[in-house]
Amino acid sequence: MFGENISGSSELTTELQLGQRRVVTLRWRAPLLMVAVISASIAVRPPITVIGPLAETVHASTGLSSTAIGVLTTLPLVVFMLVSAQVSRVARQLGMEVAMAVGFAFVLGGSVIRWVPSIPLMYLGTAVVAIGLTMPNVLLPGIIRRDFQARIGPMTSLYIALTAGGSGVASFLALPLAIDLGWGWRATIASTGVLAAFAAITWSLVGGERHEPAAEILTQTEVWRSRTAWWVALFFSTQTLIFYCVVAWLVPVLTAKGLTPTASGAFLGGFSIVGIGSSLLAPILAARQPSQSTAAAAFGVIQVVGALGMLVSTGLAAGVFALVLGVGAAGGFAVAFALFGLRAPNHFVSSELAGMAQTVGYGVAAVGPLLFGFLHDLFGNWNVLLGAFVLLAVFAVALGVLAGRPLFVSAGSPLGNHLDEMHVS
C-alpha cells in the first residue's frame, strides 16, 4: 500500500534518469524502506530520553551536580542546533540512505563511548550520538516527501507515533533495567545503541540514490529568507520547547503539586505514551486539506487547556492535565513535522526546511529548560513555569495558523499554482 510510489517496474532493477538525477529502484526496496523508516522511528529518541529517569542514579554514582547532569540532556539540543543546517549538504554528497546509515553508525559509536567508565567520555559520546541523530531528524521528512508522496500523512503519523512510543518505553524501562536487572546506568544508556545498530543495517541495505551535486542547486539562503519557512520554524520551536521543558521539569513540578516522585515519573512516561493516538491522527488530518492551520490551532488549544489545568490544580488532577498537555504536544509536534513535507514542493526543499526549522527549534529548546530553571530559582515557585507554558501554548496556536497556510516555502505561491517536481512511480 505505502510502496505504490517506489515499487518500480517488473524487472529486478530499473534505472531511471530524471534530468541529472539517477534513481536505482529494486523490487524489494519498498518493503525494506518501510522497515528502515520504522527502525529509525523507534531508535531516534531513546538515546536522549533514557537519561532523565537515570539522573538520580547517575548523581549517586558519580557525584555530578544536577547542572552537570542536565548538560547531558541539553548537549544534544546544542548539537542539533549547530549541525542540522549542514545535514542536507552531506545527504547531497552521499545520498539520503547512505547518510541515514552513517548517522545511525555514529549513534552506535557514541553509545559504545558512553559505556566506558569515564565522565569526559560520557559527554563526548553524548555529542557523537547527537551528531548522528541529526541525520534522521533532518532527512526523514524529505525521504517521506520523496518516496511516499501520496502517503505523507500516514507515514508521518507512523514515524511520530513510533518515536513517541520508543521515547516512552525507554523512559519506563530505564530504571528497571539499571536497578532491578542490575545492568547499571552506563549499560542501560549504552543499550540504546542496539536500536541504532539495527537502523544502520537496514538503511545500508535500502540502497538507492546517488546525486550529482551540481544538478541539485538549492541554497540555504532561499529557505532562510522565506517567511513561510520562518513561521514553520517558529511553530516547530514552540513544540520542541514544550516537549523538552516537560522532560526536564515535569517530575519536580508534579512533586511540588503533591504527587510522589514515583507517580510523577510515571506521569512523565505517560506524557509520551498518551500522545501516540494524537501523533497518529494529526498528520493524517493535516494532509487531507491544503491548509493545516485548523489542525495546528486545535492541538495548540489542547496544550493551552493542559497547561492551564496544571497551573490551577494539584495532586492527581495536575497529573491528568499533564497527560492532556501530552496529547496536545504530541499532535502539535506531529503537525509541525508534517509541515516539513507539506510546505515543500520537493524533497530537496523539505530537507532544507527541516534543517532550518530544527536549527531554530532546537536552539530555542536548548535554552528553554535552563531559562525555566532559572525562573524557578528566582521566584521559588513552579507556577511561573506553568504560566509560561500557558503563554507558550497560546503562541503555538497563532504560529500554527500562520505556518499552516497553503504556501510553498520555496516560492511562497499557493499550492495549487505551483509546479511540483516530477515523481517517478
Coordinates of C-alpha atoms in Angstrom, one line a residue:
M1 CA 0.0 0.0 0.0
F2 CA 2.6 2.5 1.1
G3 CA 5.0 1.4 -1.5
E4 CA 3.0 2.4 -4.5
N5 CA 5.3 5.2 -5.4
I6 CA 8.6 3.4 -5.1
S7 CA 8.0 -0.2 -6.1
G8 CA 9.5 0.2 -9.6
S9 CA 8.9 -2.0 -12.7
S10 CA 8.6 -5.7 -13.2
E11 CA 12.3 -6.0 -13.8
L12 CA 14.7 -6.8 -10.9
T13 CA 16.5 -3.5 -11.3
T14 CA 15.3 -0.4 -13.2
E15 CA 17.5 2.7 -13.7
L16 CA 15.6 5.9 -14.4
Q17 CA 17.2 9.1 -15.5
L18 CA 15.3 12.4 -14.5
G19 CA 17.5 15.3 -15.6
Q20 CA 20.8 14.5 -13.9
R21 CA 19.2 12.6 -11.1
R22 CA 19.6 8.8 -11.1
V23 CA 17.4 6.6 -9.0
V24 CA 18.0 2.9 -8.7
T25 CA 14.8 1.1 -7.9
L26 CA 14.9 -2.5 -6.6
R27 CA 11.9 -4.8 -6.3
W28 CA 12.5 -5.3 -2.6
R29 CA 13.2 -1.6 -1.9
A30 CA 9.6 -0.7 -1.0
P31 CA 9.2 -3.1 2.0
L32 CA 12.8 -2.7 3.1
L33 CA 12.3 1.1 3.1
M34 CA 9.3 0.7 5.3
V35 CA 11.3 -1.4 7.7
A36 CA 14.1 1.2 7.6
V37 CA 11.7 4.1 8.4
I38 CA 10.2 2.0 11.3
S39 CA 13.6 1.2 12.7
A40 CA 14.7 4.9 12.5
S41 CA 11.5 6.0 14.2
I42 CA 12.0 3.7 17.2
A43 CA 15.7 4.4 17.5
V44 CA 15.8 8.2 17.3
R45 CA 14.6 9.2 20.8
P46 CA 15.7 6.6 23.4
P47 CA 19.4 7.7 23.4
I48 CA 18.2 11.1 24.7
T49 CA 15.2 10.3 26.8
V50 CA 16.8 7.4 28.7
I51 CA 19.0 9.9 30.6
G52 CA 16.2 11.7 32.5
P53 CA 14.9 8.8 34.6
L54 CA 18.5 7.8 35.5
A55 CA 19.5 11.3 36.7
E56 CA 19.4 10.4 40.4
T57 CA 21.3 7.2 39.8
V58 CA 24.0 8.9 37.8
H59 CA 24.3 11.5 40.6
A60 CA 24.6 8.9 43.3
S61 CA 27.2 7.0 41.3
T62 CA 29.3 9.9 40.1
G63 CA 28.6 12.8 42.4
L64 CA 27.8 15.0 39.4
S65 CA 25.7 18.0 40.2
S66 CA 22.2 18.4 38.8
T67 CA 23.5 21.1 36.5
A68 CA 26.2 18.8 35.1
I69 CA 23.7 16.0 34.6
G70 CA 21.4 18.5 32.9
V71 CA 24.1 19.2 30.4
L72 CA 23.7 15.6 29.2
T73 CA 20.1 16.5 28.2
T74 CA 20.9 19.9 26.8
L75 CA 24.1 19.0 24.9
P76 CA 22.2 17.1 22.1
L77 CA 20.0 20.1 21.6
V78 CA 23.0 22.3 21.1
V79 CA 24.5 19.8 18.7
F80 CA 21.2 19.7 16.8
M81 CA 21.2 23.5 16.5
L82 CA 24.8 23.6 15.2
V83 CA 24.6 20.7 12.8
S84 CA 21.1 20.4 11.4
A85 CA 21.5 23.1 8.7
Q86 CA 24.5 21.2 7.3
V87 CA 22.9 17.8 7.0
S88 CA 21.3 18.3 3.6
R89 CA 24.7 19.1 2.1
V90 CA 26.0 15.8 3.4
A91 CA 23.0 14.0 2.0
R92 CA 23.5 15.5 -1.4
Q93 CA 27.0 14.2 -1.5
L94 CA 26.3 10.7 -0.1
G95 CA 22.6 10.2 -0.9
M96 CA 19.9 10.2 1.7
E97 CA 20.0 6.5 2.5
V98 CA 23.8 6.3 3.0
A99 CA 23.6 9.5 5.1
M100 CA 21.0 7.8 7.3
A101 CA 23.1 4.7 7.7
V102 CA 26.2 6.8 8.6
G103 CA 24.1 8.8 11.1
F104 CA 23.0 5.7 13.0
A105 CA 26.5 4.3 12.9
F106 CA 27.5 7.5 14.7
V107 CA 24.8 6.8 17.3
L108 CA 26.1 3.3 17.8
G109 CA 29.7 4.5 18.2
G110 CA 28.6 7.2 20.6
S111 CA 26.6 4.7 22.6
V112 CA 29.7 2.5 23.0
I113 CA 31.8 5.5 24.1
R114 CA 29.2 6.3 26.8
W115 CA 29.6 2.8 28.1
V116 CA 33.3 3.5 29.0
P117 CA 33.6 4.4 32.7
S118 CA 34.8 7.9 32.2
I119 CA 32.9 11.1 32.8
P120 CA 34.5 13.1 29.9
L121 CA 33.8 10.2 27.6
M122 CA 30.2 10.2 28.7
Y123 CA 29.9 13.8 27.4
L124 CA 31.9 13.0 24.3
G125 CA 29.8 10.0 23.5
T126 CA 26.6 12.1 24.0
A127 CA 27.9 14.6 21.5
V128 CA 28.7 11.9 19.0
V129 CA 25.2 10.4 19.5
A130 CA 23.6 13.8 18.9
I131 CA 25.6 14.3 15.7
G132 CA 24.3 11.0 14.4
L133 CA 20.7 11.8 15.3
T134 CA 20.7 14.9 13.2
M135 CA 20.6 12.8 10.1
P136 CA 17.2 11.1 10.7
N137 CA 15.9 14.3 12.3
V138 CA 16.5 16.3 9.2
L139 CA 16.3 13.7 6.4
L140 CA 13.3 11.6 7.2
P141 CA 10.8 14.4 6.2
G142 CA 12.5 14.6 2.8
I143 CA 12.5 10.8 2.4
I144 CA 8.8 10.7 3.3
R145 CA 8.1 13.5 0.9
R146 CA 10.1 11.8 -1.9
D147 CA 9.1 8.2 -1.6
F148 CA 5.7 8.3 0.0
Q149 CA 4.4 11.4 -1.8
A150 CA 0.8 10.2 -1.8
R151 CA 1.0 9.0 1.9
I152 CA 2.8 11.9 3.6
G153 CA 0.1 12.0 6.3
P154 CA 0.0 8.3 7.2
M155 CA 3.8 7.9 7.0
T156 CA 4.3 11.0 9.2
S157 CA 1.8 9.5 11.7
L158 CA 3.7 6.2 11.7
Y159 CA 7.0 8.0 12.3
I160 CA 5.8 10.3 15.1
A161 CA 3.8 7.6 16.8
L162 CA 6.7 5.1 16.9
T163 CA 9.0 7.9 18.0
A164 CA 6.7 8.7 20.9
G165 CA 6.4 5.0 21.7
G166 CA 10.1 4.5 21.7
S167 CA 10.6 7.5 23.9
G168 CA 8.0 6.4 26.4
V169 CA 9.2 2.8 26.6
A170 CA 12.8 4.0 27.1
S171 CA 11.7 6.2 30.0
F172 CA 9.7 3.3 31.6
L173 CA 12.4 0.7 31.2
A174 CA 15.4 2.8 32.2
L175 CA 15.2 2.3 36.0
P176 CA 14.1 -1.4 35.9
L177 CA 16.9 -2.3 33.6
A178 CA 19.5 -0.3 35.5
I179 CA 18.4 -1.3 39.1
D180 CA 16.1 -4.3 39.1
L181 CA 18.0 -6.3 36.5
G182 CA 21.4 -4.9 37.6
W183 CA 22.6 -3.6 34.3
G184 CA 23.8 -0.3 35.9
W185 CA 23.2 3.1 34.4
R186 CA 26.1 3.0 31.9
A187 CA 25.0 -0.2 30.3
T188 CA 21.4 0.9 30.2
I189 CA 22.2 4.1 28.4
A190 CA 24.6 2.3 26.0
S191 CA 21.9 -0.3 25.3
T192 CA 20.0 2.2 23.1
G193 CA 22.8 1.7 20.6
V194 CA 21.3 -1.7 19.8
L195 CA 18.4 0.1 18.2
A196 CA 20.8 2.3 16.3
A197 CA 22.7 -0.7 15.0
F198 CA 19.6 -2.3 13.5
A199 CA 18.6 1.0 11.9
A200 CA 22.1 1.5 10.4
I201 CA 22.0 -2.0 8.9
T202 CA 18.5 -1.5 7.4
W203 CA 19.4 1.9 5.9
S204 CA 22.6 0.5 4.4
L205 CA 20.6 -2.3 2.8
V206 CA 18.0 0.0 1.3
G207 CA 20.5 1.2 -1.3
G208 CA 19.1 3.9 -3.6
E209 CA 20.1 7.1 -4.9
R210 CA 23.3 8.9 -5.6
H211 CA 23.3 12.5 -6.7
E212 CA 25.3 14.8 -8.9
P213 CA 25.8 17.7 -6.5
A214 CA 25.9 20.3 -9.3
A215 CA 22.5 19.1 -10.6
E216 CA 20.7 19.8 -7.3
I217 CA 21.1 23.5 -6.6
L218 CA 19.1 24.6 -3.7
T219 CA 20.7 27.3 -1.5
Q220 CA 20.0 27.6 2.2
T221 CA 19.6 31.3 1.7
E222 CA 16.3 30.7 -0.3
V223 CA 14.9 28.8 2.7
W224 CA 16.2 31.2 5.4
R225 CA 14.7 34.2 3.5
S226 CA 11.2 32.6 3.3
R227 CA 8.5 34.0 5.6
T228 CA 6.6 30.7 5.4
A229 CA 9.8 28.8 6.4
W230 CA 10.1 31.1 9.4
W231 CA 6.5 30.5 10.5
V232 CA 7.1 26.8 10.3
A233 CA 10.4 27.1 12.2
L234 CA 8.8 29.2 15.0
F235 CA 5.8 26.9 15.3
F236 CA 8.2 23.9 15.5
S237 CA 10.2 25.9 18.1
T238 CA 7.1 26.1 20.4
Q239 CA 6.6 22.3 20.2
T240 CA 10.2 21.4 20.9
L241 CA 10.4 23.9 23.8
I242 CA 7.3 22.5 25.4
F243 CA 8.5 18.9 25.0
Y244 CA 12.0 19.4 26.4
C245 CA 10.8 21.6 29.2
V246 CA 8.3 18.9 30.2
V247 CA 11.1 16.2 30.0
A248 CA 13.3 18.4 32.2
W249 CA 10.9 19.7 34.8
L250 CA 7.6 17.7 34.9
V251 CA 8.7 15.4 37.7
P252 CA 9.7 18.2 40.2
V253 CA 6.6 20.2 39.1
L254 CA 4.2 17.3 39.9
T255 CA 6.1 16.5 43.0
A256 CA 5.6 20.1 44.2
K257 CA 1.9 19.7 43.3
G258 CA 1.6 16.8 45.9
L259 CA 2.5 13.6 43.9
T260 CA 5.2 11.2 44.9
P261 CA 8.4 11.1 42.8
T262 CA 7.4 7.7 41.6
A263 CA 4.0 8.8 40.5
S264 CA 5.5 11.9 38.9
G265 CA 7.9 9.7 36.9
A266 CA 5.0 7.6 35.8
F267 CA 3.2 10.6 34.5
L268 CA 6.3 11.7 32.6
G269 CA 6.3 8.3 30.8
G270 CA 2.6 8.7 30.3
F271 CA 3.1 12.1 28.8
S272 CA 4.8 10.4 25.8
I273 CA 2.5 7.3 25.7
V274 CA -0.8 9.2 25.6
G275 CA 0.5 11.2 22.7
I276 CA 0.7 8.2 20.4
G277 CA -3.0 8.5 19.4
S278 CA -2.8 12.2 18.5
S279 CA 0.5 11.5 16.8
L280 CA -1.2 9.0 14.5
L281 CA -4.2 11.2 13.9
A282 CA -2.7 14.7 13.5
P283 CA -0.7 14.3 10.3
I284 CA -3.5 12.3 8.6
L285 CA -6.0 15.1 9.3
A286 CA -3.4 17.8 8.3
A287 CA -2.6 16.2 5.0
R288 CA -6.2 15.9 3.9
Q289 CA -6.5 19.7 3.4
P290 CA -4.4 22.2 1.6
S291 CA -4.2 24.2 4.8
Q292 CA -3.0 22.8 8.1
S293 CA -3.9 25.9 10.1
T294 CA -7.0 24.3 11.7
A295 CA -5.2 21.2 12.8
A296 CA -2.3 23.1 14.2
A297 CA -4.6 25.5 16.1
A298 CA -6.7 22.7 17.5
F299 CA -3.7 20.9 19.1
G300 CA -2.5 24.2 20.3
V301 CA -5.7 24.8 22.1
I302 CA -5.4 21.3 23.8
Q303 CA -2.0 22.4 25.0
V304 CA -3.5 25.6 26.5
V305 CA -6.1 23.5 28.3
G306 CA -3.4 21.1 29.7
A307 CA -1.0 23.8 30.8
L308 CA -3.8 25.9 32.4
G309 CA -5.2 22.9 34.2
M310 CA -1.7 22.1 35.6
L311 CA -1.4 25.7 36.8
V312 CA -4.7 25.8 38.8
S313 CA -4.8 22.2 40.0
T314 CA -2.9 20.0 42.5
G315 CA -2.3 16.3 43.2
L316 CA -3.7 13.7 40.8
A317 CA -5.6 16.3 38.8
A318 CA -2.3 18.1 37.9
G319 CA -1.0 14.8 36.6
V320 CA -4.1 14.2 34.5
F321 CA -3.8 17.7 33.0
A322 CA -0.1 16.8 32.2
L323 CA -1.5 14.0 30.1
V324 CA -3.8 16.4 28.4
L325 CA -0.8 18.6 27.6
G326 CA 0.9 15.4 26.3
V327 CA -1.9 14.8 23.8
G328 CA -1.8 18.3 22.5
A329 CA 2.0 18.5 22.4
A330 CA 2.3 15.2 20.5
G331 CA -0.3 16.3 18.0
G332 CA 1.3 19.7 17.6
F333 CA 4.7 18.2 17.1
A334 CA 3.3 15.8 14.5
V335 CA 1.7 18.6 12.6
A336 CA 5.0 20.6 12.7
F337 CA 6.9 17.6 11.4
A338 CA 4.3 17.0 8.6
L339 CA 4.8 20.7 7.5
F340 CA 8.4 19.9 6.6
G341 CA 6.9 17.9 3.7
L342 CA 3.6 19.6 3.1
R343 CA 5.1 23.1 2.8
A344 CA 7.8 22.0 0.4
P345 CA 7.5 21.4 -3.4
N346 CA 10.0 18.6 -3.4
H347 CA 12.2 16.5 -1.1
F348 CA 15.2 18.8 -1.5
V349 CA 13.3 21.8 -0.2
S350 CA 11.8 19.6 2.5
S351 CA 15.2 18.6 3.8
E352 CA 16.4 22.2 3.7
L353 CA 13.3 23.3 5.6
A354 CA 13.7 20.6 8.2
G355 CA 17.3 21.6 8.7
M356 CA 16.5 25.3 9.1
A357 CA 13.5 24.7 11.4
Q358 CA 15.4 22.3 13.6
T359 CA 18.4 24.7 13.8
V360 CA 16.0 27.3 15.2
G361 CA 13.8 25.0 17.2
Y362 CA 16.5 23.0 19.0
G363 CA 18.4 26.3 19.6
V364 CA 15.3 27.6 21.5
A365 CA 14.8 24.2 23.2
A366 CA 18.4 24.1 24.4
V367 CA 17.9 27.5 26.2
G368 CA 14.4 26.9 27.4
P369 CA 14.9 24.3 30.2
L370 CA 17.8 26.3 31.6
L371 CA 15.8 29.5 31.5
F372 CA 12.8 28.0 33.2
G373 CA 15.0 26.5 35.8
F374 CA 16.5 30.0 36.4
L375 CA 13.0 31.4 36.8
H376 CA 12.1 28.8 39.4
D377 CA 15.3 29.6 41.3
L378 CA 14.4 33.3 41.1
F379 CA 10.8 33.1 42.1
G380 CA 10.9 29.9 44.1
N381 CA 7.6 28.8 42.5
W382 CA 6.8 26.3 39.7
N383 CA 3.7 28.2 38.8
V384 CA 5.9 30.7 37.0
L385 CA 6.9 27.9 34.7
L386 CA 3.4 26.7 34.2
G387 CA 2.2 30.3 33.5
A388 CA 4.9 30.4 30.8
F389 CA 3.6 27.1 29.4
V390 CA 0.2 28.7 29.0
L391 CA 1.6 31.7 27.2
L392 CA 3.7 29.4 25.0
A393 CA 0.7 27.3 24.1
V394 CA -1.2 30.5 23.1
F395 CA 1.7 31.5 20.9
A396 CA 1.7 28.0 19.4
V397 CA -2.0 28.5 18.3
A398 CA -1.1 31.7 16.5
L399 CA 2.1 30.4 14.9
G400 CA 0.3 27.2 13.8
V401 CA -2.3 29.2 12.0
L402 CA 0.4 31.1 10.1
A403 CA 2.6 28.1 9.4
G404 CA -0.3 26.0 8.2
R405 CA -1.4 28.3 5.4
P406 CA -1.2 26.6 1.9
L407 CA 2.0 28.2 0.7
F408 CA 5.2 26.5 -0.6
V409 CA 8.3 27.6 1.2
S410 CA 10.5 27.9 -1.9
A411 CA 8.3 30.4 -3.8
G412 CA 5.6 31.4 -1.4
S413 CA 3.0 30.6 -4.0
P414 CA -0.4 28.9 -3.5
L415 CA -0.1 25.1 -3.5
G416 CA -2.5 24.8 -6.4
N417 CA -0.4 27.2 -8.6
H418 CA 3.0 25.7 -8.0
L419 CA 4.5 23.2 -10.5
D420 CA 5.6 20.3 -8.3
E421 CA 8.5 18.0 -9.1
M422 CA 8.0 15.1 -11.4
H423 CA 7.5 11.9 -9.5
V424 CA 8.7 8.6 -10.8
S425 CA 6.2 5.8 -10.0

